[in-house]
């Protein structure tokens, strides 16, 4: 595994990072203002400096540079003889920049920016590889080229997901569970470590697996904080992003009809029967409001006299429960159910969370939307299975619902996996994710946990134990087979005021009532997932992706933390505020599950959503619903999401199919399913990896994306080598 | 029937109207520029003049005026004792303007504007009454008050629609058709007249029914053209509209939660089970693209060897037909079907019309989307019945599809009614409309018709004949029972260059290749529908509404013509350009069927659509799909339309239910159905006419609308009386 050489931790850099952090905290309340990290398009200083820089160069220097740039344009991958015809890229009109200095900044700034971006990419590559998260081959190839090495297929690190059961196979079968390894798992400094024996554990002698290095992580983070605030790199990234936008617009104008021609000639496949995955959806809100209403009415017709609730030891039938709420389900309507987000929820995450309570009654949330209650979550399981059944009927739609693990006590995993197995909540169209709310402060205030370390232990130790000895934890082991990743959730606009640094207390020492910062949460989730994946990979078990909510609101440092740790993210709106991070997300092709309808109700008006802009620039975006119960109107929330995006952003069919393809790639669907849905070469980048017969994405589009990414990476290579 | 006294036709006014018309024609190409009729919000001239005017008034004058205004606020209709509780209006916060001069213009300008608006309303009332179109009671009451009279219920003129068949009754039964009247119908100067005998017809001695008066119509039109261009009236209307907008915003802020409380307390009814009508949809595009694709594939599986097409006498099986197009339905996709509007259709109505041809082949349009072809329109009938069946399943959704009568030959009605009866294309959820394309120029160029009069005759004479002698035209008579109105359709952005005036040739003399103007078409359609409705009303038959496409593009004079003649319109976007017309549409509460998704693909980006603005100001808007085949993605196009509007415009549930209610009122649903869907008093204005148990519209909203309209009408009354 290639290790990035680290410079000595730089005190001045850290101080600078702290200043940046402090100034950003101050700006928190002024959401609408231009952020520190934002470069205004018509900033006069930039223009002035640019003019100065350009004057400084001699004509001769400019000519030489131009020469260098023209020759560095990556070679177009042409269809070779003997390739299957569907992989051929039809002729199309290319946008080339010839005879002008491509980056538009001085050579010194250019070189500095490229070195910074190169190092940032290396940092991400390192953390992704360690934790069995993904990093694109194209970018790795360029990084190796810069280092004078050659990327080899063996270097590819990929996550593992459980394939769908073979015909006749039971997804709940416990017979094939692996044997006990006999290892000991114990938390040390907030991270679970594995030991051969209890004695090893007592003397902290873990088995030989790569472990996260706290100090290096902080150094890397400080480097990135400095990078995203660095003037020249901001200017360079901003200019490259603007160029990417314009380039796509020109490409679209020139080749739109040609792309459409490809799709028209592609038999059997259209947008409707392209696979698409709802990459971000919460299980407790995965049904639409009408569905929930019908379910409540139906349950009352059948179960009115059933004991469904107990309060202070007193059992209540459903009739009693509704009577105590002064309600009769027969009279209920979507309006009185009141779970839909309205104008009142805009910029009010707190009000939004209350919408999870039907009729404002937490009793009903408990009865219908929880896996743990008097009826063992039977209704919740049933309603999810109904949603799954709709997806199975629709055939081409998949979803990745999140279930909560809070870390409040060590028994949560057992209860959740009991629920999953008892009600057989499995569907081939659902891939499960675990979401961890960042609410230590609430648990601490009620004295549920003594310190943050205990919360982490509650979240991760049971999973390690089930991984070490699956047969003693059969239900949890089965459930974990169907879990594909972890999510970190909560209102990002709440600010903890704490800055993650080498001086931060270790989790076991974090016993103050204050909530740790976003980055602190993210680091410890990442570190534990990394250890877990090492162990599970060794055992041949499925691994987990880290896919936090990130950049929905709050500081841009959230997006920086995710850049270092997350396979992909949900939301990403705040990439608008940092050109450097946005450019880095583009270069490393980090998938972003966007939910413009959710944003429209909570944080950002639809027309202002950056989805279209990101998509045009070449960032990898997918569409997701977040909470159909709160946001959607129709029976097909994911289609509603696509339809509205298509209408408002005027997406072409090729755009929509590209977004669908992105969603499958981003998802936790298994290798076997991806082969089936995207084609045999789906892991390859560019047109070679695109089977138009399955994806309905034009090869011209794929070639455009591939060449454009190559061009940008090549610029960085040139920049790094220029000195 | 009260007649409005007409002043002598004013030559100078006509000259002015012509100048206005000429200057507007010139501006046609400059769509984006501010139109002549538009008052810019920060126009310095207005401010200057206003300041001048205000200075001219003495303090004493101002005080007196204020006094007058405060006392003229209409009394709030409070729930009387003994009224059903659902009619009670809960307490809410009202917005009142006290102590300031409400209109913000000088007294002279105010009086002049009000006199003009008063006369405009009288003109509309007259033409509506003559033709059995609708005019709101509240406005009539105020007009009578101004004239010192009292409005009586007997003055109410309402259209008649065929009620749904009683259980066991056959909608196609011809047994109860009325007898032959023995009258003679003949066209005279472009309008069909009724005569007792052929001799009467020869000497043009029609029976005693009110007839349209061409000269008066031109005079009225010229008056309105002058009015909408008159500076003070523009300023006054513009200010009132701005006030209406602000007032609604304040109302919403103050009462939103109270309105929602009403809806929450309203049992059984929510947005999903409020009746809603798709008020504007074309039958040939009423299925979505996926539906059409599936239908084509299915038809091929069943009917491949059936003779379905004949060309130059040679019969072709479906297999032959597809082979000749070098297609196999098995390979077809939504992409290759290519009926969806894309970015290419924006501002290109011509390209849009081509989208009616599946796979670009007019043969397939002919086979699947026409009522007259080798298989007698069997496929078209089947696919429409499938759409109807989906609506029946959805239960709360209705649609008013348009079928075409071109006026190319006299046999069209027979063929269309044969198709309707043969395939029994009836559904309780469909109300039929006839659309007449404005394409005389095309027919004339091919010599299909000798003059415009012949086209009108082909369109209207058969309907008169079937009305006079139903038993001799049983199929047509049955079909007409289910037709509720006429529509006038085509690309409004095409400009004919002709101005409708007393000098325009009569239809029988219009034999030039040039197309008549929009207004010319509209006048002659109106005149014939008026005559037809008089006759049908006399016979106790159902009458027809006139509901043209209007204001989608082109000159604002289109909206003026519709103001004089149409019960309601489709589109109305260009009301943005004329504050006077917009205010008049508000005052006379003319329903507007808006299709923002259609506009988004053709004429106006979604976020710029004036729907929200119109709705806030109190214009009566409904939502419609126009062409699901071209614009929509999901299985429920009307719900898609509502969902997108709700999301983009952030509509509240009350807004959406109000729009749904508007759609039912606007539609051609029968009195019996409206009683059932809206409540017993639906014909009354204000909260009294609103049964919240059926409409789910808050009484607070109804009271706000009613009081606001009353306030504006009262201002006009005061203005007229002020001198």
mmCIF file with all atom_site columns, N, CA and C in Angstrom, chain B residues 374-413:
data_model
loop_
_atom_site.group_PDB
_atom_site.id
_atom_site.type_symbol
_atom_site.label_atom_id
_atom_site.label_alt_id
_atom_site.label_comp_id
_atom_site.label_asym_id
_atom_site.label_entity_id
_atom_site.label_seq_id
_atom_site.pdbx_PDB_ins_code
_atom_site.Cartn_x
_atom_site.Cartn_y
_atom_site.Cartn_z
_atom_site.occupancy
_atom_site.B_iso_or_equiv
_atom_site.pdbx_formal_charge
_atom_site.auth_seq_id
_atom_site.auth_comp_id
_atom_site.auth_asym_id
_atom_site.auth_atom_id
_atom_site.pdbx_PDB_model_num
ATOM 1   N N  . UNK B 1 374 ? -57.785 3.599  -41.349 1.00 0.00 ? 374 UNK B N  1
ATOM 2   C CA . UNK B 1 374 ? -58.218 2.332  -41.922 1.00 0.00 ? 374 UNK B CA 1
ATOM 3   C C  . UNK B 1 374 ? -58.935 1.444  -40.904 1.00 0.00 ? 374 UNK B C  1
ATOM 4   N N  . UNK B 1 375 ? -58.611 1.579  -39.642 1.00 0.00 ? 375 UNK B N  1
ATOM 5   C CA . UNK B 1 375 ? -59.270 0.735  -38.628 1.00 0.00 ? 375 UNK B CA 1
ATOM 6   C C  . UNK B 1 375 ? -60.308 1.543  -37.835 1.00 0.00 ? 375 UNK B C  1
ATOM 7   N N  . UNK B 1 376 ? -60.804 2.601  -38.463 1.00 0.00 ? 376 UNK B N  1
ATOM 8   C CA . UNK B 1 376 ? -61.835 3.436  -37.835 1.00 0.00 ? 376 UNK B CA 1
ATOM 9   C C  . UNK B 1 376 ? -61.440 3.949  -36.451 1.00 0.00 ? 376 UNK B C  1
ATOM 10  N N  . UNK B 1 377 ? -60.173 4.250  -36.299 1.00 0.00 ? 377 UNK B N  1
ATOM 11  C CA . UNK B 1 377 ? -59.722 4.846  -35.036 1.00 0.00 ? 377 UNK B CA 1
ATOM 12  C C  . UNK B 1 377 ? -59.822 3.922  -33.839 1.00 0.00 ? 377 UNK B C  1
ATOM 13  N N  . UNK B 1 378 ? -59.806 2.613  -34.096 1.00 0.00 ? 378 UNK B N  1
ATOM 14  C CA . UNK B 1 378 ? -59.981 1.660  -33.000 1.00 0.00 ? 378 UNK B CA 1
ATOM 15  C C  . UNK B 1 378 ? -58.879 1.804  -31.934 1.00 0.00 ? 378 UNK B C  1
ATOM 16  N N  . UNK B 1 379 ? -57.624 1.916  -32.376 1.00 0.00 ? 379 UNK B N  1
ATOM 17  C CA . UNK B 1 379 ? -56.521 2.034  -31.407 1.00 0.00 ? 379 UNK B CA 1
ATOM 18  C C  . UNK B 1 379 ? -56.634 3.317  -30.592 1.00 0.00 ? 379 UNK B C  1
ATOM 19  N N  . UNK B 1 380 ? -56.955 4.395  -31.282 1.00 0.00 ? 380 UNK B N  1
ATOM 20  C CA . UNK B 1 380 ? -57.090 5.679  -30.592 1.00 0.00 ? 380 UNK B CA 1
ATOM 21  C C  . UNK B 1 380 ? -58.174 5.598  -29.508 1.00 0.00 ? 380 UNK B C  1
ATOM 22  N N  . UNK B 1 381 ? -59.292 4.981  -29.882 1.00 0.00 ? 381 UNK B N  1
ATOM 23  C CA . UNK B 1 381 ? -60.384 4.823  -28.912 1.00 0.00 ? 381 UNK B CA 1
ATOM 24  C C  . UNK B 1 381 ? -59.931 3.965  -27.734 1.00 0.00 ? 381 UNK B C  1
ATOM 25  N N  . UNK B 1 382 ? -59.227 2.876  -28.032 1.00 0.00 ? 382 UNK B N  1
ATOM 26  C CA . UNK B 1 382 ? -58.804 1.960  -26.969 1.00 0.00 ? 382 UNK B CA 1
ATOM 27  C C  . UNK B 1 382 ? -57.861 2.655  -25.994 1.00 0.00 ? 382 UNK B C  1
ATOM 28  N N  . UNK B 1 383 ? -56.911 3.382  -26.538 1.00 0.00 ? 383 UNK B N  1
ATOM 29  C CA . UNK B 1 383 ? -55.915 4.008  -25.668 1.00 0.00 ? 383 UNK B CA 1
ATOM 30  C C  . UNK B 1 383 ? -56.577 5.096  -24.810 1.00 0.00 ? 383 UNK B C  1
ATOM 31  N N  . UNK B 1 384 ? -57.545 5.827  -25.377 1.00 0.00 ? 384 UNK B N  1
ATOM 32  C CA . UNK B 1 384 ? -58.256 6.836  -24.587 1.00 0.00 ? 384 UNK B CA 1
ATOM 33  C C  . UNK B 1 384 ? -59.062 6.157  -23.482 1.00 0.00 ? 384 UNK B C  1
ATOM 34  N N  . UNK B 1 385 ? -59.665 5.026  -23.811 1.00 0.00 ? 385 UNK B N  1
ATOM 35  C CA . UNK B 1 385 ? -60.440 4.332  -22.782 1.00 0.00 ? 385 UNK B CA 1
ATOM 36  C C  . UNK B 1 385 ? -59.530 3.812  -21.665 1.00 0.00 ? 385 UNK B C  1
ATOM 37  N N  . UNK B 1 386 ? -58.305 3.465  -22.013 1.00 0.00 ? 386 UNK B N  1
ATOM 38  C CA . UNK B 1 386 ? -57.357 3.066  -20.972 1.00 0.00 ? 386 UNK B CA 1
ATOM 39  C C  . UNK B 1 386 ? -57.014 4.239  -20.057 1.00 0.00 ? 386 UNK B C  1
ATOM 40  N N  . UNK B 1 387 ? -56.801 5.410  -20.666 1.00 0.00 ? 387 UNK B N  1
ATOM 41  C CA . UNK B 1 387 ? -56.539 6.606  -19.858 1.00 0.00 ? 387 UNK B CA 1
ATOM 42  C C  . UNK B 1 387 ? -57.738 6.872  -18.942 1.00 0.00 ? 387 UNK B C  1
ATOM 43  N N  . UNK B 1 388 ? -58.952 6.761  -19.508 1.00 0.00 ? 388 UNK B N  1
ATOM 44  C CA . UNK B 1 388 ? -60.163 6.994  -18.720 1.00 0.00 ? 388 UNK B CA 1
ATOM 45  C C  . UNK B 1 388 ? -60.251 6.000  -17.573 1.00 0.00 ? 388 UNK B C  1
ATOM 46  N N  . UNK B 1 389 ? -59.888 4.768  -17.860 1.00 0.00 ? 389 UNK B N  1
ATOM 47  C CA . UNK B 1 389 ? -59.978 3.746  -16.821 1.00 0.00 ? 389 UNK B CA 1
ATOM 48  C C  . UNK B 1 389 ? -58.998 4.059  -15.668 1.00 0.00 ? 389 UNK B C  1
ATOM 49  N N  . UNK B 1 390 ? -57.810 4.572  -16.009 1.00 0.00 ? 390 UNK B N  1
ATOM 50  C CA . UNK B 1 390 ? -56.879 5.005  -14.954 1.00 0.00 ? 390 UNK B CA 1
ATOM 51  C C  . UNK B 1 390 ? -57.500 6.115  -14.106 1.00 0.00 ? 390 UNK B C  1
ATOM 52  N N  . UNK B 1 391 ? -58.174 7.050  -14.767 1.00 0.00 ? 391 UNK B N  1
ATOM 53  C CA . UNK B 1 391 ? -58.812 8.145  -14.033 1.00 0.00 ? 391 UNK B CA 1
ATOM 54  C C  . UNK B 1 391 ? -59.916 7.610  -13.139 1.00 0.00 ? 391 UNK B C  1
ATOM 55  N N  . UNK B 1 392 ? -60.694 6.655  -13.660 1.00 0.00 ? 392 UNK B N  1
ATOM 56  C CA . UNK B 1 392 ? -61.776 6.083  -12.857 1.00 0.00 ? 392 UNK B CA 1
ATOM 57  C C  . UNK B 1 392 ? -61.206 5.369  -11.634 1.00 0.00 ? 392 UNK B C  1
ATOM 58  N N  . UNK B 1 393 ? -60.080 4.687  -11.834 1.00 0.00 ? 393 UNK B N  1
ATOM 59  C CA . UNK B 1 393 ? -59.431 4.032  -10.689 1.00 0.00 ? 393 UNK B CA 1
ATOM 60  C C  . UNK B 1 393 ? -58.969 5.067  -9.667  1.00 0.00 ? 393 UNK B C  1
ATOM 61  N N  . UNK B 1 394 ? -58.401 6.165  -10.161 1.00 0.00 ? 394 UNK B N  1
ATOM 62  C CA . UNK B 1 394 ? -57.907 7.202  -9.248  1.00 0.00 ? 394 UNK B CA 1
ATOM 63  C C  . UNK B 1 394 ? -59.082 7.893  -8.558  1.00 0.00 ? 394 UNK B C  1
ATOM 64  N N  . UNK B 1 395 ? -60.263 7.799  -9.151  1.00 0.00 ? 395 UNK B N  1
ATOM 65  C CA . UNK B 1 395 ? -61.542 8.239  -8.581  1.00 0.00 ? 395 UNK B CA 1
ATOM 66  C C  . UNK B 1 395 ? -61.719 9.748  -8.497  1.00 0.00 ? 395 UNK B C  1
ATOM 67  N N  . UNK B 1 396 ? -60.712 10.497 -8.075  1.00 0.00 ? 396 UNK B N  1
ATOM 68  C CA . UNK B 1 396 ? -60.929 11.924 -7.835  1.00 0.00 ? 396 UNK B CA 1
ATOM 69  C C  . UNK B 1 396 ? -60.433 12.802 -8.973  1.00 0.00 ? 396 UNK B C  1
ATOM 70  N N  . UNK B 1 397 ? -59.977 12.175 -10.042 1.00 0.00 ? 397 UNK B N  1
ATOM 71  C CA . UNK B 1 397 ? -59.426 12.958 -11.146 1.00 0.00 ? 397 UNK B CA 1
ATOM 72  C C  . UNK B 1 397 ? -60.306 12.867 -12.382 1.00 0.00 ? 397 UNK B C  1
ATOM 73  N N  . UNK B 1 398 ? -60.501 14.020 -13.010 1.00 0.00 ? 398 UNK B N  1
ATOM 74  C CA . UNK B 1 398 ? -61.307 14.112 -14.227 1.00 0.00 ? 398 UNK B CA 1
ATOM 75  C C  . UNK B 1 398 ? -60.478 14.814 -15.298 1.00 0.00 ? 398 UNK B C  1
ATOM 76  N N  . UNK B 1 399 ? -60.892 14.664 -16.552 1.00 0.00 ? 399 UNK B N  1
ATOM 77  C CA . UNK B 1 399 ? -60.151 15.342 -17.613 1.00 0.00 ? 399 UNK B CA 1
ATOM 78  C C  . UNK B 1 399 ? -61.103 15.808 -18.699 1.00 0.00 ? 399 UNK B C  1
ATOM 79  N N  . UNK B 1 400 ? -60.693 16.856 -19.398 1.00 0.00 ? 400 UNK B N  1
ATOM 80  C CA . UNK B 1 400 ? -61.513 17.404 -20.474 1.00 0.00 ? 400 UNK B CA 1
ATOM 81  C C  . UNK B 1 400 ? -60.741 17.383 -21.789 1.00 0.00 ? 400 UNK B C  1
ATOM 82  N N  . UNK B 1 401 ? -60.647 16.185 -22.398 1.00 0.00 ? 401 UNK B N  1
ATOM 83  C CA . UNK B 1 401 ? -59.852 16.074 -23.614 1.00 0.00 ? 401 UNK B CA 1
ATOM 84  C C  . UNK B 1 401 ? -60.493 16.793 -24.800 1.00 0.00 ? 401 UNK B C  1
ATOM 85  N N  . UNK B 1 402 ? -59.633 17.335 -25.670 1.00 0.00 ? 402 UNK B N  1
ATOM 86  C CA . UNK B 1 402 ? -60.063 18.006 -26.891 1.00 0.00 ? 402 UNK B CA 1
ATOM 87  C C  . UNK B 1 402 ? -59.928 17.073 -28.086 1.00 0.00 ? 402 UNK B C  1
ATOM 88  N N  . UNK B 1 403 ? -60.993 17.015 -28.918 1.00 0.00 ? 403 UNK B N  1
ATOM 89  C CA . UNK B 1 403 ? -60.943 16.329 -30.203 1.00 0.00 ? 403 UNK B CA 1
ATOM 90  C C  . UNK B 1 403 ? -61.046 17.391 -31.293 1.00 0.00 ? 403 UNK B C  1
ATOM 91  N N  . UNK B 1 404 ? -60.423 17.137 -32.426 1.00 0.00 ? 404 UNK B N  1
ATOM 92  C CA . UNK B 1 404 ? -60.348 18.181 -33.448 1.00 0.00 ? 404 UNK B CA 1
ATOM 93  C C  . UNK B 1 404 ? -61.506 18.137 -34.444 1.00 0.00 ? 404 UNK B C  1
ATOM 94  N N  . UNK B 1 405 ? -62.048 19.292 -34.763 1.00 0.00 ? 405 UNK B N  1
ATOM 95  C CA . UNK B 1 405 ? -62.860 19.508 -35.962 1.00 0.00 ? 405 UNK B CA 1
ATOM 96  C C  . UNK B 1 405 ? -62.131 20.597 -36.735 1.00 0.00 ? 405 UNK B C  1
ATOM 97  N N  . UNK B 1 406 ? -61.777 20.275 -37.999 1.00 0.00 ? 406 UNK B N  1
ATOM 98  C CA . UNK B 1 406 ? -60.911 21.191 -38.736 1.00 0.00 ? 406 UNK B CA 1
ATOM 99  C C  . UNK B 1 406 ? -61.699 22.164 -39.608 1.00 0.00 ? 406 UNK B C  1
ATOM 100 N N  . UNK B 1 407 ? -62.900 21.773 -40.008 1.00 0.00 ? 407 UNK B N  1
ATOM 101 C CA . UNK B 1 407 ? -63.654 22.619 -40.930 1.00 0.00 ? 407 UNK B CA 1
ATOM 102 C C  . UNK B 1 407 ? -63.203 22.475 -42.367 1.00 0.00 ? 407 UNK B C  1
ATOM 103 N N  . UNK B 1 408 ? -62.523 21.376 -42.647 1.00 0.00 ? 408 UNK B N  1
ATOM 104 C CA . UNK B 1 408 ? -62.008 21.167 -43.996 1.00 0.00 ? 408 UNK B CA 1
ATOM 105 C C  . UNK B 1 408 ? -63.100 20.636 -44.905 1.00 0.00 ? 408 UNK B C  1
ATOM 106 N N  . UNK B 1 409 ? -63.976 19.785 -44.358 1.00 0.00 ? 409 UNK B N  1
ATOM 107 C CA . UNK B 1 409 ? -65.158 19.381 -45.134 1.00 0.00 ? 409 UNK B CA 1
ATOM 108 C C  . UNK B 1 409 ? -66.342 19.140 -44.209 1.00 0.00 ? 409 UNK B C  1
ATOM 109 N N  . UNK B 1 410 ? -67.513 19.002 -44.793 1.00 0.00 ? 410 UNK B N  1
ATOM 110 C CA . UNK B 1 410 ? -68.744 18.991 -44.001 1.00 0.00 ? 410 UNK B CA 1
ATOM 111 C C  . UNK B 1 410 ? -68.980 17.656 -43.306 1.00 0.00 ? 410 UNK B C  1
ATOM 112 N N  . UNK B 1 411 ? -68.171 16.659 -43.631 1.00 0.00 ? 411 UNK B N  1
ATOM 113 C CA . UNK B 1 411 ? -68.425 15.309 -43.124 1.00 0.00 ? 411 UNK B CA 1
ATOM 114 C C  . UNK B 1 411 ? -67.674 14.987 -41.834 1.00 0.00 ? 411 UNK B C  1
ATOM 115 N N  . UNK B 1 412 ? -66.839 15.905 -41.368 1.00 0.00 ? 412 UNK B N  1
ATOM 116 C CA . UNK B 1 412 ? -65.987 15.618 -40.218 1.00 0.00 ? 412 UNK B CA 1
ATOM 117 C C  . UNK B 1 412 ? -66.780 15.244 -38.966 1.00 0.00 ? 412 UNK B C  1
ATOM 118 N N  . UNK B 1 413 ? -67.834 15.998 -38.720 1.00 0.00 ? 413 UNK B N  1
ATOM 119 C CA . UNK B 1 413 ? -68.646 15.722 -37.529 1.00 0.00 ? 413 UNK B CA 1
ATOM 120 C C  . UNK B 1 413 ? -69.228 14.314 -37.565 1.00 0.00 ? 413 UNK B C  1
#
